Amino acid sequence: MNPVVQKKRSRLVLTIVAATALGAAMAYAFWPRPMMVDIGEVTRGPMVVTIDEEGRTRVRDAYIVSTPVAGRLLRVAVEPGDRVERHKTIVAQMLPSNPSALDIRTREQARTAVMAAEAAVRLARAELNRAIADQDLAESDLQRKRQLHKNNTISQASLDMAVREARAARASFDTAEAAIAMRLAELENARAHLIGFVDAGSMGSADERELSAEIPVRSPTSGRVLRVIQRSETTLPAGSPIMEVGNVDTDLEVLVELLSTDAVRVSRGNRVIINDWGGPEPMQGVVERIDPWGFPKYSALGVEEQRVNAVIRFADSRPQDAGLGHGFRVEVRIIVWEDGDALTAPSSALFRDGADWAVFVVQEGNAVSHRVEVARNNGVQAQIASGLEGGERVILYPASALIDGARVAQREIR
């Protein structure tokens, strides 16, 4: 064979092979490939719709222990967490304020007031005696005139006048009795002003007076000391708070501030799941009360919201051993609806098709758009009323480029 011809044939073969390889490469590069997607499944099972909110624990009946009288509070020795017993444990000691130092003139004025009050009592008793005499005379005169009126000896006007005199005498008697009660009260008040005047020589030493004047402050309830408000020794007026006590073992509840739009969906008795309290497992609770009064509150973004307090009680005894106390943060999920056998699809598979909801169903490797009717949606699962069947596979997070009929394949999870 001619070398020139042989060389031309070799070039032709190489050209054909190169063209075939290039065509195959271009066909492979531009050949339609299935879109890689995440796929979920439509299932039947339990579904719940919850209202998630942050709450805090509190003692239902917390007591503020305050000073019973004005005086000096001795240093408080109890610590937060100490156990106390109702009406037995002494949590603080008080020294009442010393009475004001009064001079001789003030003492004599007080004694004169007592003497004047005693004279007023004697005068009131004298007035009572006169009222008794007037009443007896009026009653006797009334009896006589009634007898004379029966015999037609006196007129009806004379009898009416006698009745009036008798009633006026009884009223004077009642007035005199009331005046005696009032004068006796004034006498006791005047005598009370002399209580502070005590002979200093009969009271003993200053230390004895101070010791005898100590007033113990006892716990009003059984439980633990929650916090000590005033620890140092100081002088306080009556009613000043000293500490707060309560029973964290059996009297603990959760306070949640709900949005008013969420509060209308919550009812007493709704089941509650308490999460993120610090333990590995959630706790169970029950809605006990929803307050009928809302209040404004600003969110972290500065938006004014109307909030409503809801109280949740624990449904088990685990808080006693969990270490929860007063004012601890928890996360609550209030279940407002639940179904044990609901047809559900992942919420991430839903997208809007006009005014309706729709999903892409995977059928023989293709994405097929189906309109569905959603009954409820909790953000994770959606209850499907119609449009899907159990076991169907749907595309999660459908991209905007995905169209009806497109080829799809399951994305590999690495």
PDB file of C-alpha atoms in Angstrom, residues 12-30:
ATOM      1  CA  LEU A  12      -8.986   9.918   8.922  1.00  0.00           C
ATOM      2  CA  VAL A  13      -9.290   7.269  11.614  1.00  0.00           C
ATOM      3  CA  LEU A  14      -7.806   9.589  14.232  1.00  0.00           C
ATOM      4  CA  THR A  15     -10.115  12.395  13.141  1.00  0.00           C
ATOM      5  CA  ILE A  16     -13.175  10.104  13.374  1.00  0.00           C
ATOM      6  CA  VAL A  17     -12.097   8.824  16.821  1.00  0.00           C
ATOM      7  CA  ALA A  18     -11.470  12.372  18.076  1.00  0.00           C
ATOM      8  CA  ALA A  19     -14.794  13.601  16.690  1.00  0.00           C
ATOM      9  CA  THR A  20     -16.625  10.658  18.277  1.00  0.00           C
ATOM     10  CA  ALA A  21     -14.951  11.254  21.645  1.00  0.00           C
ATOM     11  CA  LEU A  22     -15.737  14.977  21.478  1.00  0.00           C
ATOM     12  CA  GLY A  23     -19.345  14.291  20.578  1.00  0.00           C
ATOM     13  CA  ALA A  24     -19.678  11.786  23.395  1.00  0.00           C
ATOM     14  CA  ALA A  25     -18.150  14.267  25.839  1.00  0.00           C
ATOM     15  CA  MET A  26     -20.474  17.053  24.709  1.00  0.00           C
ATOM     16  CA  ALA A  27     -23.466  14.710  24.846  1.00  0.00           C
ATOM     17  CA  TYR A  28     -22.491  13.680  28.358  1.00  0.00           C
ATOM     18  CA  ALA A  29     -21.992  17.299  29.414  1.00  0.00           C
ATOM     19  CA  PHE A  30     -25.306  18.562  28.011  1.00  0.00           C
TER      20      PHE A  30
END
